[in-house]
Amino acid sequence: MNQISPRDATRAANYVLAQLNYTRAGGGKPAVYMYERPAGVPPIEERNEPHQVAIHSARPLIETLSLDLQGFELAHGVSAVRDFDDEAELKRIYDREVADLVVAKTGARRALVFDHTVRRIGGDDSSAARRAPVHVVHNDYTNWSGPQRVRDLLPEKDAERALKRRFAIVNVWRSINGPVVDTPLAFADARTVDAADWLATDLKYPGRTGEVYRVAFNPEHRWFYVPNLREDEILLLKTFDSAKDGRARYMPHTAFADPATRPGTEKRASIESRVLAFW
C-alpha cells in the first residue's frame, strides 16, 4: 500500500501549514534597526511571535481576486528585460512595463515607479542580507508613511496637489529565475484583518526614522500564496490606499518557509517594484 507523506497530503489539500512570524501586541511601539545599532543605544525588543497557519493556494480564486477587495491579484505578462541586475535596463524598460500594468489594473490616471528591490537568498553580495526575503508579517506603509512617501518623492506643490486626490501604493512582484518553490510569498485577505491588528513600527535608519505596519496575530486572518509562481505571472499587492470607502487599504504579506519544499530546490530570486498610482 502506498504511503502519502504529510508534504504531499497538504499539497493535495490545496494548502500548506507553515509558521509565520507575527508581532506580539502590547508594550511600547516596536522598532527595528535597519543598520548596525550604534554603541550605547539600548536594544528595542521586536516582539516576534510565531504562529502556525494554513496558507491556501490562490490559484482556484484567480478570476475573483481584486486589489480593492482582497488587496491582491495576479496578472500575466512577459518582460522584455534581459538582465534584472542592470539598473539602467530596469529604468529604461521595466519601469514602463510596471507603470503601464498598474494603470491598466487600477484605472489610475498615472503611475510612478519609485523603487525596485531584487531579492535573493544567499550569494556573495555584501547587501545580500539587506535584500533577502522578509520573514515577518508586515505592510510597507502606514497611515502616516503612505502620504509621507508622496511628499518625499514629489516637489512640494505637486505633492500637496496629489494628496488632495485619491492615491495608492502598489507592490509589483515577480520571479526572475523560474517558478517560485523555495521561500514563496504569503499574503492575507485584507477583509480578514481587524484595525486593531495593525501595529505601527519604527524603522530606524541613519539620520531618519520610517514607519511600517507589523501585524498582531488574529485567527481570522486567511492566508494565500501562488504555488509555483512563474516568471510570466505577476503579483500585485496593495500596500496603501488613501480611499476610506471600504476598499482594501493595506495588505499583510511575508515570505515563508514552505514545508513542502524538497531539499536541493533552487533558491528563489525575485524583483518587487513599488508604484505610486494617482487618480
PDB file of C-alpha atoms in Angstrom:
ATOM      1  CA  MET A   1       0.000   0.000   0.000  1.00  0.00           C
ATOM      2  CA  ASN A   2       1.366   3.432  -0.992  1.00  0.00           C
ATOM      3  CA  GLN A   3       2.101   5.845   1.832  1.00  0.00           C
ATOM      4  CA  ILE A   4       1.208   9.538   1.379  1.00  0.00           C
ATOM      5  CA  SER A   5       3.674  11.873   3.038  1.00  0.00           C
ATOM      6  CA  PRO A   6       2.426  14.874   5.060  1.00  0.00           C
ATOM      7  CA  ARG A   7       4.131  17.063   2.444  1.00  0.00           C
ATOM      8  CA  ASP A   8       2.114  15.543  -0.409  1.00  0.00           C
ATOM      9  CA  ALA A   9      -1.078  15.430   1.648  1.00  0.00           C
ATOM     10  CA  THR A  10      -1.073  19.168   2.280  1.00  0.00           C
ATOM     11  CA  ARG A  11      -0.311  19.830  -1.381  1.00  0.00           C
ATOM     12  CA  ALA A  12      -3.339  17.735  -2.365  1.00  0.00           C
ATOM     13  CA  ALA A  13      -5.498  19.710   0.061  1.00  0.00           C
ATOM     14  CA  ASN A  14      -4.544  22.973  -1.695  1.00  0.00           C
ATOM     15  CA  TYR A  15      -2.879  24.471   1.356  1.00  0.00           C
ATOM     16  CA  VAL A  16       0.272  24.195   3.406  1.00  0.00           C
ATOM     17  CA  LEU A  17       0.753  24.560   7.146  1.00  0.00           C
ATOM     18  CA  ALA A  18       3.617  26.933   7.840  1.00  0.00           C
ATOM     19  CA  GLN A  19       4.973  29.175  10.555  1.00  0.00           C
ATOM     20  CA  LEU A  20       4.560  32.928  10.113  1.00  0.00           C
ATOM     21  CA  ASN A  21       6.250  35.498  12.324  1.00  0.00           C
ATOM     22  CA  TYR A  22       3.696  37.893  13.762  1.00  0.00           C
ATOM     23  CA  THR A  23       4.399  40.668  16.290  1.00  0.00           C
ATOM     24  CA  ARG A  24       3.146  40.491  19.861  1.00  0.00           C
ATOM     25  CA  ALA A  25       0.774  43.328  20.738  1.00  0.00           C
ATOM     26  CA  GLY A  26       1.180  45.399  23.885  1.00  0.00           C
ATOM     27  CA  GLY A  27       4.040  47.407  25.330  1.00  0.00           C
ATOM     28  CA  GLY A  28       5.750  50.320  23.637  1.00  0.00           C
ATOM     29  CA  LYS A  29       5.939  50.993  19.925  1.00  0.00           C
ATOM     30  CA  PRO A  30       8.014  48.289  18.185  1.00  0.00           C
ATOM     31  CA  ALA A  31      11.128  49.381  16.312  1.00  0.00           C
ATOM     32  CA  VAL A  32      13.663  47.761  14.029  1.00  0.00           C
ATOM     33  CA  TYR A  33      17.189  48.979  13.273  1.00  0.00           C
ATOM     34  CA  MET A  34      17.914  48.801   9.546  1.00  0.00           C
ATOM     35  CA  TYR A  35      21.638  49.218  10.238  1.00  0.00           C
ATOM     36  CA  GLU A  36      24.066  48.214  12.964  1.00  0.00           C
ATOM     37  CA  ARG A  37      22.777  49.650  16.222  1.00  0.00           C
ATOM     38  CA  PRO A  38      25.107  52.428  17.466  1.00  0.00           C
ATOM     39  CA  ALA A  39      27.155  51.791  20.592  1.00  0.00           C
ATOM     40  CA  GLY A  40      25.341  52.864  23.727  1.00  0.00           C
ATOM     41  CA  VAL A  41      21.893  52.738  22.128  1.00  0.00           C
ATOM     42  CA  PRO A  42      19.764  50.216  24.025  1.00  0.00           C
ATOM     43  CA  PRO A  43      18.183  47.410  22.000  1.00  0.00           C
ATOM     44  CA  ILE A  44      14.483  47.589  21.259  1.00  0.00           C
ATOM     45  CA  GLU A  45      12.505  44.399  21.643  1.00  0.00           C
ATOM     46  CA  GLU A  46      10.970  43.424  18.302  1.00  0.00           C
ATOM     47  CA  ARG A  47       8.377  41.141  19.965  1.00  0.00           C
ATOM     48  CA  ASN A  48       8.295  38.468  17.261  1.00  0.00           C
ATOM     49  CA  GLU A  49       5.576  35.865  17.867  1.00  0.00           C
ATOM     50  CA  PRO A  50       5.472  32.809  15.564  1.00  0.00           C
ATOM     51  CA  HIS A  51       2.182  31.094  14.745  1.00  0.00           C
ATOM     52  CA  GLN A  52       1.418  28.126  12.524  1.00  0.00           C
ATOM     53  CA  VAL A  53      -1.275  28.942   9.966  1.00  0.00           C
ATOM     54  CA  ALA A  54      -2.877  27.392   6.896  1.00  0.00           C
ATOM     55  CA  ILE A  55      -1.750  29.120   3.696  1.00  0.00           C
ATOM     56  CA  HIS A  56      -4.148  28.360   0.851  1.00  0.00           C
ATOM     57  CA  SER A  57      -3.470  28.230  -2.864  1.00  0.00           C
ATOM     58  CA  ALA A  58      -4.875  31.335  -4.550  1.00  0.00           C
ATOM     59  CA  ARG A  59      -4.983  29.609  -7.934  1.00  0.00           C
ATOM     60  CA  PRO A  60      -8.622  28.419  -7.657  1.00  0.00           C
ATOM     61  CA  LEU A  61      -9.631  32.046  -6.938  1.00  0.00           C
ATOM     62  CA  ILE A  62      -7.548  33.834  -9.575  1.00  0.00           C
ATOM     63  CA  GLU A  63     -10.534  35.163 -11.543  1.00  0.00           C
ATOM     64  CA  THR A  64     -12.180  36.626  -8.421  1.00  0.00           C
ATOM     65  CA  LEU A  65      -9.163  38.407  -6.938  1.00  0.00           C
ATOM     66  CA  SER A  66      -9.095  42.204  -6.787  1.00  0.00           C
ATOM     67  CA  LEU A  67      -6.769  44.853  -5.398  1.00  0.00           C
ATOM     68  CA  ASP A  68      -9.804  46.666  -3.997  1.00  0.00           C
ATOM     69  CA  LEU A  69     -11.406  43.581  -2.440  1.00  0.00           C
ATOM     70  CA  GLN A  70      -8.750  41.190  -1.102  1.00  0.00           C
ATOM     71  CA  GLY A  71      -5.857  43.620  -1.661  1.00  0.00           C
ATOM     72  CA  PHE A  72      -4.008  41.431  -4.172  1.00  0.00           C
ATOM     73  CA  GLU A  73      -4.412  39.981  -7.648  1.00  0.00           C
ATOM     74  CA  LEU A  74      -2.467  38.115 -10.303  1.00  0.00           C
ATOM     75  CA  ALA A  75      -1.586  39.425 -13.764  1.00  0.00           C
ATOM     76  CA  HIS A  76       0.224  37.861 -16.700  1.00  0.00           C
ATOM     77  CA  GLY A  77       2.944  39.225 -18.951  1.00  0.00           C
ATOM     78  CA  VAL A  78       6.437  38.511 -20.239  1.00  0.00           C
ATOM     79  CA  SER A  79       9.039  41.200 -19.536  1.00  0.00           C
ATOM     80  CA  ALA A  80      11.420  42.437 -22.228  1.00  0.00           C
ATOM     81  CA  VAL A  81      14.154  42.875 -19.594  1.00  0.00           C
ATOM     82  CA  ARG A  82      17.151  40.598 -20.192  1.00  0.00           C
ATOM     83  CA  ASP A  83      19.177  41.393 -17.055  1.00  0.00           C
ATOM     84  CA  PHE A  84      17.298  42.284 -13.873  1.00  0.00           C
ATOM     85  CA  ASP A  85      20.582  43.269 -12.218  1.00  0.00           C
ATOM     86  CA  ASP A  86      21.103  46.033 -14.801  1.00  0.00           C
ATOM     87  CA  GLU A  87      19.710  49.180 -13.183  1.00  0.00           C
ATOM     88  CA  ALA A  88      19.792  51.094 -16.463  1.00  0.00           C
ATOM     89  CA  GLU A  89      17.743  48.394 -18.185  1.00  0.00           C
ATOM     90  CA  LEU A  90      15.234  48.402 -15.346  1.00  0.00           C
ATOM     91  CA  LYS A  91      14.766  52.150 -15.659  1.00  0.00           C
ATOM     92  CA  ARG A  92      14.615  52.061 -19.462  1.00  0.00           C
ATOM     93  CA  ILE A  93      12.297  49.069 -19.906  1.00  0.00           C
ATOM     94  CA  TYR A  94      10.876  47.676 -16.690  1.00  0.00           C
ATOM     95  CA  ASP A  95       9.639  50.964 -15.228  1.00  0.00           C
ATOM     96  CA  ARG A  96       7.365  51.472 -18.241  1.00  0.00           C
ATOM     97  CA  GLU A  97       6.135  47.869 -18.177  1.00  0.00           C
ATOM     98  CA  VAL A  98       5.265  48.108 -14.489  1.00  0.00           C
ATOM     99  CA  ALA A  99       3.671  51.569 -14.711  1.00  0.00           C
ATOM    100  CA  ASP A 100       1.511  50.506 -17.668  1.00  0.00           C
ATOM    101  CA  LEU A 101       0.415  47.375 -15.797  1.00  0.00           C
ATOM    102  CA  VAL A 102      -0.622  49.312 -12.682  1.00  0.00           C
ATOM    103  CA  VAL A 103      -2.582  51.862 -14.727  1.00  0.00           C
ATOM    104  CA  ALA A 104      -4.343  49.067 -16.613  1.00  0.00           C
ATOM    105  CA  LYS A 105      -5.222  47.149 -13.441  1.00  0.00           C
ATOM    106  CA  THR A 106      -6.306  50.086 -11.265  1.00  0.00           C
ATOM    107  CA  GLY A 107      -7.726  52.639 -13.682  1.00  0.00           C
ATOM    108  CA  ALA A 108      -5.392  55.250 -12.208  1.00  0.00           C
ATOM    109  CA  ARG A 109      -4.624  58.373 -14.224  1.00  0.00           C
ATOM    110  CA  ARG A 110      -0.880  57.778 -13.983  1.00  0.00           C
ATOM    111  CA  ALA A 111       1.651  55.625 -12.157  1.00  0.00           C
ATOM    112  CA  LEU A 112       5.136  56.425 -10.868  1.00  0.00           C
ATOM    113  CA  VAL A 113       7.603  53.588 -10.240  1.00  0.00           C
ATOM    114  CA  PHE A 114       9.887  54.774  -7.441  1.00  0.00           C
ATOM    115  CA  ASP A 115      11.735  51.693  -6.206  1.00  0.00           C
ATOM    116  CA  HIS A 116      12.972  48.253  -7.262  1.00  0.00           C
ATOM    117  CA  THR A 117      14.340  45.558  -4.956  1.00  0.00           C
ATOM    118  CA  VAL A 118      15.887  42.365  -6.295  1.00  0.00           C
ATOM    119  CA  ARG A 119      15.764  39.726  -3.555  1.00  0.00           C
ATOM    120  CA  ARG A 120      17.931  36.626  -3.457  1.00  0.00           C
ATOM    121  CA  ILE A 121      18.720  34.024  -0.844  1.00  0.00           C
ATOM    122  CA  GLY A 122      22.432  33.743  -0.069  1.00  0.00           C
ATOM    123  CA  GLY A 123      25.088  34.850  -2.531  1.00  0.00           C
ATOM    124  CA  ASP A 124      28.304  36.773  -2.067  1.00  0.00           C
ATOM    125  CA  ASP A 125      26.853  40.265  -2.416  1.00  0.00           C
ATOM    126  CA  SER A 126      27.539  42.277   0.734  1.00  0.00           C
ATOM    127  CA  SER A 127      23.965  43.567   0.508  1.00  0.00           C
ATOM    128  CA  ALA A 128      22.519  40.031   0.405  1.00  0.00           C
ATOM    129  CA  ALA A 129      21.236  40.188   3.993  1.00  0.00           C
ATOM    130  CA  ARG A 130      19.536  43.517   3.349  1.00  0.00           C
ATOM    131  CA  ARG A 131      17.928  42.189   0.163  1.00  0.00           C
ATOM    132  CA  ALA A 132      16.966  38.781   1.492  1.00  0.00           C
ATOM    133  CA  PRO A 133      13.254  37.907   1.689  1.00  0.00           C
ATOM    134  CA  VAL A 134      11.486  39.384   4.733  1.00  0.00           C
ATOM    135  CA  HIS A 135      10.165  36.697   7.099  1.00  0.00           C
ATOM    136  CA  VAL A 136       7.936  38.943   9.240  1.00  0.00           C
ATOM    137  CA  VAL A 137       4.252  39.680   8.653  1.00  0.00           C
ATOM    138  CA  HIS A 138       4.122  43.340   7.677  1.00  0.00           C
ATOM    139  CA  ASN A 139       2.758  46.026   5.392  1.00  0.00           C
ATOM    140  CA  ASP A 140       5.170  48.501   3.831  1.00  0.00           C
ATOM    141  CA  TYR A 141       3.269  51.717   4.640  1.00  0.00           C
ATOM    142  CA  THR A 142       1.088  53.183   7.370  1.00  0.00           C
ATOM    143  CA  ASN A 143      -1.497  55.931   7.613  1.00  0.00           C
ATOM    144  CA  TRP A 144       1.454  58.291   8.185  1.00  0.00           C
ATOM    145  CA  SER A 145       4.173  56.919   5.923  1.00  0.00           C
ATOM    146  CA  GLY A 146       1.959  56.490   2.841  1.00  0.00           C
ATOM    147  CA  PRO A 147       1.333  60.240   2.395  1.00  0.00           C
ATOM    148  CA  GLN A 148       4.885  60.961   3.541  1.00  0.00           C
ATOM    149  CA  ARG A 149       6.214  58.891   0.629  1.00  0.00           C
ATOM    150  CA  VAL A 150       4.392  61.216  -1.769  1.00  0.00           C
ATOM    151  CA  ARG A 151       5.984  64.227  -0.061  1.00  0.00           C
ATOM    152  CA  ASP A 152       9.404  62.579  -0.257  1.00  0.00           C
ATOM    153  CA  LEU A 153       9.155  61.901  -3.989  1.00  0.00           C
ATOM    154  CA  LEU A 154       7.335  64.903  -5.469  1.00  0.00           C
ATOM    155  CA  PRO A 155       8.031  68.642  -5.404  1.00  0.00           C
ATOM    156  CA  GLU A 156       6.110  70.312  -2.587  1.00  0.00           C
ATOM    157  CA  LYS A 157       3.353  71.864  -4.718  1.00  0.00           C
ATOM    158  CA  ASP A 158       2.862  68.694  -6.754  1.00  0.00           C
ATOM    159  CA  ALA A 159       2.739  66.592  -3.594  1.00  0.00           C
ATOM    160  CA  GLU A 160       0.122  68.732  -1.893  1.00  0.00           C
ATOM    161  CA  ARG A 161      -1.989  68.680  -5.049  1.00  0.00           C
ATOM    162  CA  ALA A 162      -1.689  64.890  -5.312  1.00  0.00           C
ATOM    163  CA  LEU A 163      -2.592  64.398  -1.653  1.00  0.00           C
ATOM    164  CA  LYS A 164      -5.957  66.093  -2.219  1.00  0.00           C
ATOM    165  CA  ARG A 165      -6.991  63.268  -4.536  1.00  0.00           C
ATOM    166  CA  ARG A 166      -7.000  59.508  -4.213  1.00  0.00           C
ATOM    167  CA  PHE A 167      -3.633  57.763  -4.479  1.00  0.00           C
ATOM    168  CA  ALA A 168      -2.375  54.275  -3.705  1.00  0.00           C
ATOM    169  CA  ILE A 169       0.898  52.370  -3.462  1.00  0.00           C
ATOM    170  CA  VAL A 170       1.068  49.019  -5.239  1.00  0.00           C
ATOM    171  CA  ASN A 171       3.872  46.468  -4.998  1.00  0.00           C
ATOM    172  CA  VAL A 172       4.502  44.552  -8.224  1.00  0.00           C
ATOM    173  CA  TRP A 173       6.258  41.227  -7.520  1.00  0.00           C
ATOM    174  CA  ARG A 174       7.596  38.608  -9.937  1.00  0.00           C
ATOM    175  CA  SER A 175      10.061  35.732 -10.096  1.00  0.00           C
ATOM    176  CA  ILE A 176      13.214  36.204 -12.159  1.00  0.00           C
ATOM    177  CA  ASN A 177      14.577  32.639 -12.078  1.00  0.00           C
ATOM    178  CA  GLY A 178      11.761  30.263 -12.901  1.00  0.00           C
ATOM    179  CA  PRO A 179       8.828  29.007 -10.818  1.00  0.00           C
ATOM    180  CA  VAL A 180       8.962  30.025  -7.140  1.00  0.00           C
ATOM    181  CA  VAL A 181       9.146  26.899  -4.996  1.00  0.00           C
ATOM    182  CA  ASP A 182      11.610  27.945  -2.283  1.00  0.00           C
ATOM    183  CA  THR A 183      10.533  30.736   0.112  1.00  0.00           C
ATOM    184  CA  PRO A 184       7.320  31.876  -1.603  1.00  0.00           C
ATOM    185  CA  LEU A 185       5.342  34.974  -0.667  1.00  0.00           C
ATOM    186  CA  ALA A 186       2.219  34.725   1.501  1.00  0.00           C
ATOM    187  CA  PHE A 187      -0.447  37.427   1.607  1.00  0.00           C
ATOM    188  CA  ALA A 188      -3.589  37.811   3.706  1.00  0.00           C
ATOM    189  CA  ASP A 189      -7.074  38.706   2.526  1.00  0.00           C
ATOM    190  CA  ALA A 190      -7.421  42.327   3.651  1.00  0.00           C
ATOM    191  CA  ARG A 191     -11.052  41.721   4.629  1.00  0.00           C
ATOM    192  CA  THR A 192      -9.953  39.349   7.405  1.00  0.00           C
ATOM    193  CA  VAL A 193      -7.689  41.898   9.134  1.00  0.00           C
ATOM    194  CA  ASP A 194      -9.075  43.962  12.014  1.00  0.00           C
ATOM    195  CA  ALA A 195      -7.977  47.565  12.566  1.00  0.00           C
ATOM    196  CA  ALA A 196      -6.526  46.552  15.944  1.00  0.00           C
ATOM    197  CA  ASP A 197      -4.205  44.048  14.242  1.00  0.00           C
ATOM    198  CA  TRP A 198      -2.051  46.782  12.683  1.00  0.00           C
ATOM    199  CA  LEU A 199       0.962  47.725  14.829  1.00  0.00           C
ATOM    200  CA  ALA A 200       2.813  50.861  13.726  1.00  0.00           C
ATOM    201  CA  THR A 201       6.539  50.078  13.889  1.00  0.00           C
ATOM    202  CA  ASP A 202       9.532  52.401  13.542  1.00  0.00           C
ATOM    203  CA  LEU A 203      12.254  51.600  11.025  1.00  0.00           C
ATOM    204  CA  LYS A 204      15.480  53.175  12.239  1.00  0.00           C
ATOM    205  CA  TYR A 205      17.874  54.401   9.539  1.00  0.00           C
ATOM    206  CA  PRO A 206      20.952  56.609   9.976  1.00  0.00           C
ATOM    207  CA  GLY A 207      19.541  60.117  10.260  1.00  0.00           C
ATOM    208  CA  ARG A 208      15.853  59.283   9.846  1.00  0.00           C
ATOM    209  CA  THR A 209      13.025  57.062  11.038  1.00  0.00           C
ATOM    210  CA  GLY A 210      10.458  55.426   8.768  1.00  0.00           C
ATOM    211  CA  GLU A 211       7.294  53.578   9.700  1.00  0.00           C
ATOM    212  CA  VAL A 212       5.657  50.309   8.613  1.00  0.00           C
ATOM    213  CA  TYR A 213       2.866  48.184   9.980  1.00  0.00           C
ATOM    214  CA  ARG A 214       3.681  44.924  11.645  1.00  0.00           C
ATOM    215  CA  VAL A 215       0.743  42.695  12.421  1.00  0.00           C
ATOM    216  CA  ALA A 216      -0.638  41.069  15.572  1.00  0.00           C
ATOM    217  CA  PHE A 217      -1.928  37.512  15.293  1.00  0.00           C
ATOM    218  CA  ASN A 218      -5.627  37.033  14.668  1.00  0.00           C
ATOM    219  CA  PRO A 219      -7.073  33.571  13.987  1.00  0.00           C
ATOM    220  CA  GLU A 220      -9.488  35.154  11.498  1.00  0.00           C
ATOM    221  CA  HIS A 221      -6.675  36.006   9.074  1.00  0.00           C
ATOM    222  CA  ARG A 222      -6.969  33.997   5.853  1.00  0.00           C
ATOM    223  CA  TRP A 223      -3.644  33.465   4.103  1.00  0.00           C
ATOM    224  CA  PHE A 224      -2.863  32.697   0.460  1.00  0.00           C
ATOM    225  CA  TYR A 225       0.060  32.097  -1.868  1.00  0.00           C
ATOM    226  CA  VAL A 226       0.513  31.192  -5.535  1.00  0.00           C
ATOM    227  CA  PRO A 227       2.227  27.792  -5.787  1.00  0.00           C
ATOM    228  CA  ASN A 228       4.973  27.614  -8.413  1.00  0.00           C
ATOM    229  CA  LEU A 229       4.577  31.253  -9.426  1.00  0.00           C
ATOM    230  CA  ARG A 230       6.019  31.522 -12.941  1.00  0.00           C
ATOM    231  CA  GLU A 231       8.120  34.313 -14.440  1.00  0.00           C
ATOM    232  CA  ASP A 232       5.181  35.382 -16.620  1.00  0.00           C
ATOM    233  CA  GLU A 233       2.885  35.658 -13.580  1.00  0.00           C
ATOM    234  CA  ILE A 234       2.925  38.951 -11.705  1.00  0.00           C
ATOM    235  CA  LEU A 235       1.588  39.571  -8.208  1.00  0.00           C
ATOM    236  CA  LEU A 236       0.099  42.970  -7.429  1.00  0.00           C
ATOM    237  CA  LEU A 237      -0.191  43.809  -3.729  1.00  0.00           C
ATOM    238  CA  LYS A 238      -1.832  46.978  -2.424  1.00  0.00           C
ATOM    239  CA  THR A 239       0.214  48.392   0.458  1.00  0.00           C
ATOM    240  CA  PHE A 240      -1.575  51.747   0.817  1.00  0.00           C
ATOM    241  CA  ASP A 241      -4.763  53.411  -0.383  1.00  0.00           C
ATOM    242  CA  SER A 242      -5.894  56.873   0.667  1.00  0.00           C
ATOM    243  CA  ALA A 243      -9.539  55.996  -0.078  1.00  0.00           C
ATOM    244  CA  LYS A 244     -11.544  55.197   3.051  1.00  0.00           C
ATOM    245  CA  ASP A 245     -14.685  53.872   1.387  1.00  0.00           C
ATOM    246  CA  GLY A 246     -14.475  50.213   2.373  1.00  0.00           C
ATOM    247  CA  ARG A 247     -11.995  49.005  -0.226  1.00  0.00           C
ATOM    248  CA  ALA A 248      -8.738  47.313   0.844  1.00  0.00           C
ATOM    249  CA  ARG A 249      -6.214  49.860   2.127  1.00  0.00           C
ATOM    250  CA  TYR A 250      -3.364  47.667   3.425  1.00  0.00           C
ATOM    251  CA  MET A 251      -2.438  44.016   2.985  1.00  0.00           C
ATOM    252  CA  PRO A 252      -0.246  41.864   5.267  1.00  0.00           C
ATOM    253  CA  HIS A 253       2.399  39.824   3.500  1.00  0.00           C
ATOM    254  CA  THR A 254       5.567  37.886   4.302  1.00  0.00           C
ATOM    255  CA  ALA A 255       7.988  35.367   2.892  1.00  0.00           C
ATOM    256  CA  PHE A 256       7.641  31.922   4.447  1.00  0.00           C
ATOM    257  CA  ALA A 257       9.396  28.580   4.548  1.00  0.00           C
ATOM    258  CA  ASP A 258       7.148  26.161   2.680  1.00  0.00           C
ATOM    259  CA  PRO A 259       7.448  22.776   4.454  1.00  0.00           C
ATOM    260  CA  ALA A 260       6.609  21.079   1.147  1.00  0.00           C
ATOM    261  CA  THR A 261       9.835  22.373  -0.428  1.00  0.00           C
ATOM    262  CA  ARG A 262      12.157  19.485  -1.220  1.00  0.00           C
ATOM    263  CA  PRO A 263      15.898  19.559  -0.418  1.00  0.00           C
ATOM    264  CA  GLY A 264      18.025  20.933  -3.235  1.00  0.00           C
ATOM    265  CA  THR A 265      15.276  23.161  -4.634  1.00  0.00           C
ATOM    266  CA  GLU A 266      16.644  26.201  -6.452  1.00  0.00           C
ATOM    267  CA  LYS A 267      16.675  29.294  -4.245  1.00  0.00           C
ATOM    268  CA  ARG A 268      14.174  31.981  -5.073  1.00  0.00           C
ATOM    269  CA  ALA A 269      15.148  35.198  -6.861  1.00  0.00           C
ATOM    270  CA  SER A 270      12.516  37.885  -7.329  1.00  0.00           C
ATOM    271  CA  ILE A 271      12.026  41.555  -8.072  1.00  0.00           C
ATOM    272  CA  GLU A 272       9.489  43.800  -6.406  1.00  0.00           C
ATOM    273  CA  SER A 273       8.693  47.291  -7.605  1.00  0.00           C
ATOM    274  CA  ARG A 274       6.865  49.943  -5.601  1.00  0.00           C
ATOM    275  CA  VAL A 275       4.498  52.115  -7.557  1.00  0.00           C
ATOM    276  CA  LEU A 276       2.502  55.239  -6.730  1.00  0.00           C
ATOM    277  CA  ALA A 277      -0.855  55.311  -8.520  1.00  0.00           C
ATOM    278  CA  PHE A 278      -2.626  58.671  -8.853  1.00  0.00           C
ATOM    279  CA  TRP A 279      -6.277  59.290  -9.749  1.00  0.00           C
TER     280      TRP A 279
END
